[in-house]
XYZ file of C-alpha atoms in Angstrom:
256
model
C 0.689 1.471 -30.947
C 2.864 4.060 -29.561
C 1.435 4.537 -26.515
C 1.816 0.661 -26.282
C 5.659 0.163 -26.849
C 5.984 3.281 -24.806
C 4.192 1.336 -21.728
C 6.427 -2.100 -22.458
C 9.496 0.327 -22.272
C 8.346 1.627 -19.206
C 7.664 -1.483 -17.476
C 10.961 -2.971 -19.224
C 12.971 -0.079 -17.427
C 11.154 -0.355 -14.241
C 12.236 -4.469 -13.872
C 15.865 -3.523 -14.634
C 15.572 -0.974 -12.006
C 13.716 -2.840 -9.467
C 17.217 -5.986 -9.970
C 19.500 -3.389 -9.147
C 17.798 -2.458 -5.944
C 17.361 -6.213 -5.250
C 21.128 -6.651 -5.315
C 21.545 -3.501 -2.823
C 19.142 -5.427 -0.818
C 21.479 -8.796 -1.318
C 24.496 -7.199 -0.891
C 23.647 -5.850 2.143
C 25.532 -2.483 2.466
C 22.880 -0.183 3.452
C 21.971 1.835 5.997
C 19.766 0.961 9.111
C 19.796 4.300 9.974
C 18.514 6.143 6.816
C 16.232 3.311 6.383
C 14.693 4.077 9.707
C 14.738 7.297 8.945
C 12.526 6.843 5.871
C 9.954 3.984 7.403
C 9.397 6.984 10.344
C 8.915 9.716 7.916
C 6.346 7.898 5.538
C 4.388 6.114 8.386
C 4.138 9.876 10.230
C 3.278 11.518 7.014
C 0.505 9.364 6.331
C -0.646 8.714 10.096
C -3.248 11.195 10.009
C -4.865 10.213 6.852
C -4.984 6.923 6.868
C -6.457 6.600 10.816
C -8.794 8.746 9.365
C -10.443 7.352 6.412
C -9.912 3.907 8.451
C -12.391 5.265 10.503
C -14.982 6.086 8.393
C -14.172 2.697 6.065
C -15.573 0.638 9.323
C -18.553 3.159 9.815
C -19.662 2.916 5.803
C -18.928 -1.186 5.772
C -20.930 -1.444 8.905
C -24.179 0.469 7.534
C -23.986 -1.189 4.353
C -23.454 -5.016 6.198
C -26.483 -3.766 8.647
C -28.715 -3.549 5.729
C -28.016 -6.881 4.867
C -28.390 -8.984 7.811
C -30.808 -7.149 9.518
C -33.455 -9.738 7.516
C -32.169 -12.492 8.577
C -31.646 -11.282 12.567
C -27.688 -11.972 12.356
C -26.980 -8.383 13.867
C -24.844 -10.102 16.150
C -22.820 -11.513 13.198
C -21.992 -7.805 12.206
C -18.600 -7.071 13.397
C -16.939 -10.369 12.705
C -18.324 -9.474 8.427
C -17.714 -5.853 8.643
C -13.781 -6.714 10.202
C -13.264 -9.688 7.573
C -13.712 -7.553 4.803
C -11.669 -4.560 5.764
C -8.749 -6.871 6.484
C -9.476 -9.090 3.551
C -10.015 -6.206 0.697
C -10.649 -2.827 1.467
C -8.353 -2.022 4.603
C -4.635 -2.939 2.094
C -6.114 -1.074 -0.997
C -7.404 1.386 0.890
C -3.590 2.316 2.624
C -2.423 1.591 -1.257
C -4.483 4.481 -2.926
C -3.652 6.610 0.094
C 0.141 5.824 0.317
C 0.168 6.423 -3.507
C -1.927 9.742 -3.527
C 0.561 11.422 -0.771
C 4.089 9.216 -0.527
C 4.225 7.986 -3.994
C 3.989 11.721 -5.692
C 6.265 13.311 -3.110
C 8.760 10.199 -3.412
C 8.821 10.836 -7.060
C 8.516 14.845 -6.980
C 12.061 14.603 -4.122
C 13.454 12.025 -6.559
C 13.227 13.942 -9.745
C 14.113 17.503 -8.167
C 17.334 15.497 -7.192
C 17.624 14.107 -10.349
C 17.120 17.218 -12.815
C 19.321 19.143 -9.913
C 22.401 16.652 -10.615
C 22.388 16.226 -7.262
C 21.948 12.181 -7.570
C 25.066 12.940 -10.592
C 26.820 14.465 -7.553
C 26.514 11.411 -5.203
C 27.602 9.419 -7.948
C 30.769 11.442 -8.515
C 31.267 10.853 -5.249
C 32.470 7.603 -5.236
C 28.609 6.258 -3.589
C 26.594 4.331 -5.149
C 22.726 6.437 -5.767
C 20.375 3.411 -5.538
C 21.993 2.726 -1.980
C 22.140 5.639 -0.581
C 18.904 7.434 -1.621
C 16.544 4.740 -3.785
C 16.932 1.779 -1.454
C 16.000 3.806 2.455
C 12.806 5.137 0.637
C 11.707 1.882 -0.840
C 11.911 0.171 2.082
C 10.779 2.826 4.430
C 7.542 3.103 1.833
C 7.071 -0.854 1.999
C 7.513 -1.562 5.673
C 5.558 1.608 6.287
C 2.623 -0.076 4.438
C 2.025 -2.328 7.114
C 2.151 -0.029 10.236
C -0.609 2.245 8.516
C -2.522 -1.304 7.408
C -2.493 -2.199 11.141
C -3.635 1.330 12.114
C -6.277 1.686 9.488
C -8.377 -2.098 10.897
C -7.764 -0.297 14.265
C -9.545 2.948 13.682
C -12.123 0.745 10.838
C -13.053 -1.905 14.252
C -13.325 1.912 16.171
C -15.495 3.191 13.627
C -17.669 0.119 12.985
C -18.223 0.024 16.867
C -19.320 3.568 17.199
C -21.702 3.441 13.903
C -22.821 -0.276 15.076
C -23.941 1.322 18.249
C -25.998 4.502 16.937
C -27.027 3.038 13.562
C -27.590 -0.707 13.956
C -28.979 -0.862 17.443
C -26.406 -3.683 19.016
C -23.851 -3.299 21.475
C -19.861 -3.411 22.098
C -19.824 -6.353 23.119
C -22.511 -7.814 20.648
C -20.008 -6.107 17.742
C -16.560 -7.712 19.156
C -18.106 -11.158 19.902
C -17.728 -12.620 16.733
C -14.606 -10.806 15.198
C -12.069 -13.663 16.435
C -14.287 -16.557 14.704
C -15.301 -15.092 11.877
C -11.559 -13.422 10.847
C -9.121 -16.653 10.363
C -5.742 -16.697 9.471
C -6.612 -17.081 5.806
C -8.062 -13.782 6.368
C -4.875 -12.348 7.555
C -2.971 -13.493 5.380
C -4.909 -12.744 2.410
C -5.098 -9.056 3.617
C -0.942 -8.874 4.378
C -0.107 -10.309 0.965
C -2.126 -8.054 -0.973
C -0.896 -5.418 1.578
C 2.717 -6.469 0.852
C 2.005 -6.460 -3.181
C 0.446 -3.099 -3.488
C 3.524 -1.818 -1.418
C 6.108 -3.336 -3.860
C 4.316 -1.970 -6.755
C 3.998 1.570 -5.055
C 7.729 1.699 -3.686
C 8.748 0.435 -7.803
C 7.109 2.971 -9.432
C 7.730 6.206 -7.704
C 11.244 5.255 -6.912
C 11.777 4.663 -11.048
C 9.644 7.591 -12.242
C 11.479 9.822 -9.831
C 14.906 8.430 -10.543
C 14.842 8.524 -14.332
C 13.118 11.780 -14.516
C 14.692 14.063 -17.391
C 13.622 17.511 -18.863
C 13.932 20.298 -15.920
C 10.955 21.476 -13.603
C 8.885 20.370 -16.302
C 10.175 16.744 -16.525
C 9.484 16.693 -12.335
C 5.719 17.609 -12.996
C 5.459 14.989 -15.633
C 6.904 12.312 -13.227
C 4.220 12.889 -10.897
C 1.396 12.424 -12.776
C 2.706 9.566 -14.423
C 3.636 7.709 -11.394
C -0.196 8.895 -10.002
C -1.347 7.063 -12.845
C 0.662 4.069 -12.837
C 0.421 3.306 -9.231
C -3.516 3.565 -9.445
C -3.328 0.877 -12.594
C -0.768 -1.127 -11.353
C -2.557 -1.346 -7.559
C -5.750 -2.387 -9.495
C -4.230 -4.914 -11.569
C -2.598 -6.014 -8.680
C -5.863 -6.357 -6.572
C -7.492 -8.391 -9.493
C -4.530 -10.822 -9.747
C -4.105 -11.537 -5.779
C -7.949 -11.674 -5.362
C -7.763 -14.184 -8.537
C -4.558 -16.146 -7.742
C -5.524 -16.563 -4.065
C -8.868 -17.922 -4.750
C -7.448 -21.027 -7.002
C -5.055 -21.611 -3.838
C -7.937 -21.727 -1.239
C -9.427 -24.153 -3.789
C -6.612 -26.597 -3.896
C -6.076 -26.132 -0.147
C -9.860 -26.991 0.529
C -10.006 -29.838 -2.147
């Protein structure tokens, strides 16, 4: 039961937070520049990563689509299944668990050193507004980041596929890219950028809160961490269920 009202608080505290940087956002005195700033330092921090496990996402989809259509001779369908379902699932939850695993825990380690530092008591004192001038570059550098490193994961996942389609499934380049453009529609794409854009928000709201309201010393910093690790991972899943849900009865009602 505690554990419970302590989660409702959290989540309470993390919607109040998540106005106030909505009416920076309204207001519209920020800063291009730090935000920038921030969308160049998360996409570069995560480049590496992310091209990377794209890679190998399109090589493991491939081998396990090649064992299923290989039956039924539809080799040539490979690429077009193996590309849908990056874009569609695993390429935006993929760059979610990977954004949260490195951006989220530094975001919220940087936050909370600030924090139990006074330095964020220090801007205040100031005469600036914290939330502006620190929270607000760093959520949108982490959202807007999200879709660079979505776009660069399907292009190292198509790379990957390609390479494994060739050596493991037998077929060709050209055999692999033929039916990618009519098998991938724009449902697809925009399935894939809405969960990408979700998983983002979530990501950017947690750190940015667990970081910001982070009390108790060095200590209180380590505890931030893992709780945003934690909530981020939940949150993304929860997330993934409810968009995969939620768009299906739309596609429905579209159809019908």
């Amino acid at each position: 039961m505690h554990l419970l009202i302590l989660v409702i608080n959290d989540i309470g505290g993390c919607l109040i937070f998540l106005k106030d940087v909505s009416l920076i956002a309204l207001k519209g005195k920020w800063h291009l520049s730090l935000i920038c700033e921030q969308i160049w330092k998360v996409t570069k921090q995560s480049f590496s990563t992310t091209g990377l496990a794209g890679f190998f996402v399109g090589a493991i989809m491939t081998v396990q689509f090649t064992m299923q259509v290989k039956e039924f001779g539809a080799l040539g369908y490979l690429g077009g299944l193996s590309t849908s379902a990056t874009i569609r699932e695993v390429g935006p939850l993929l760059i979610a668990f990977m954004l949260s695993g490195k951006i989220g825990a530094f975001t919220s380690a940087e936050l909370g050193t600030m924090r139990v530092t006074e330095q964020i008591d220090a801007i205040r004192c100031l005469g600036a507004n914290p939330i502006r001038e620190i929270i607000f570059p760093r959520f949108v550098g982490i959202v807007v980041s999200s879709f660079f490193l979505l776009a660069l994961g399907l292009i190292m996942s198509v790379a990957g596929g390609l390479l494994m389609g060739m050596f493991f499934s037998g077929i060709n380049p050209e055999e692999y890219l033929r039916h990618i453009p009519t098998i991938i529609t724009s449902i697809s794409i925009g399935n894939g950028l809405i969960k990408c854009f979700t998983f983002a928000l979530i990501l950017a709201s947690i750190c940015t809160y667990k970081g910001y309201t982070t009390t108790g010393g060095t200590k209180g910093v380590g505890r931030s961490v893992v709780s945003t690790a934690v909530a981020s991972m939940v949150g993304i899943v929860v997330a993934d269920w409810m968009t995969s849900f939620v768009g299906e009865i739309v596609l429905k009602m579209v159809i019908n």
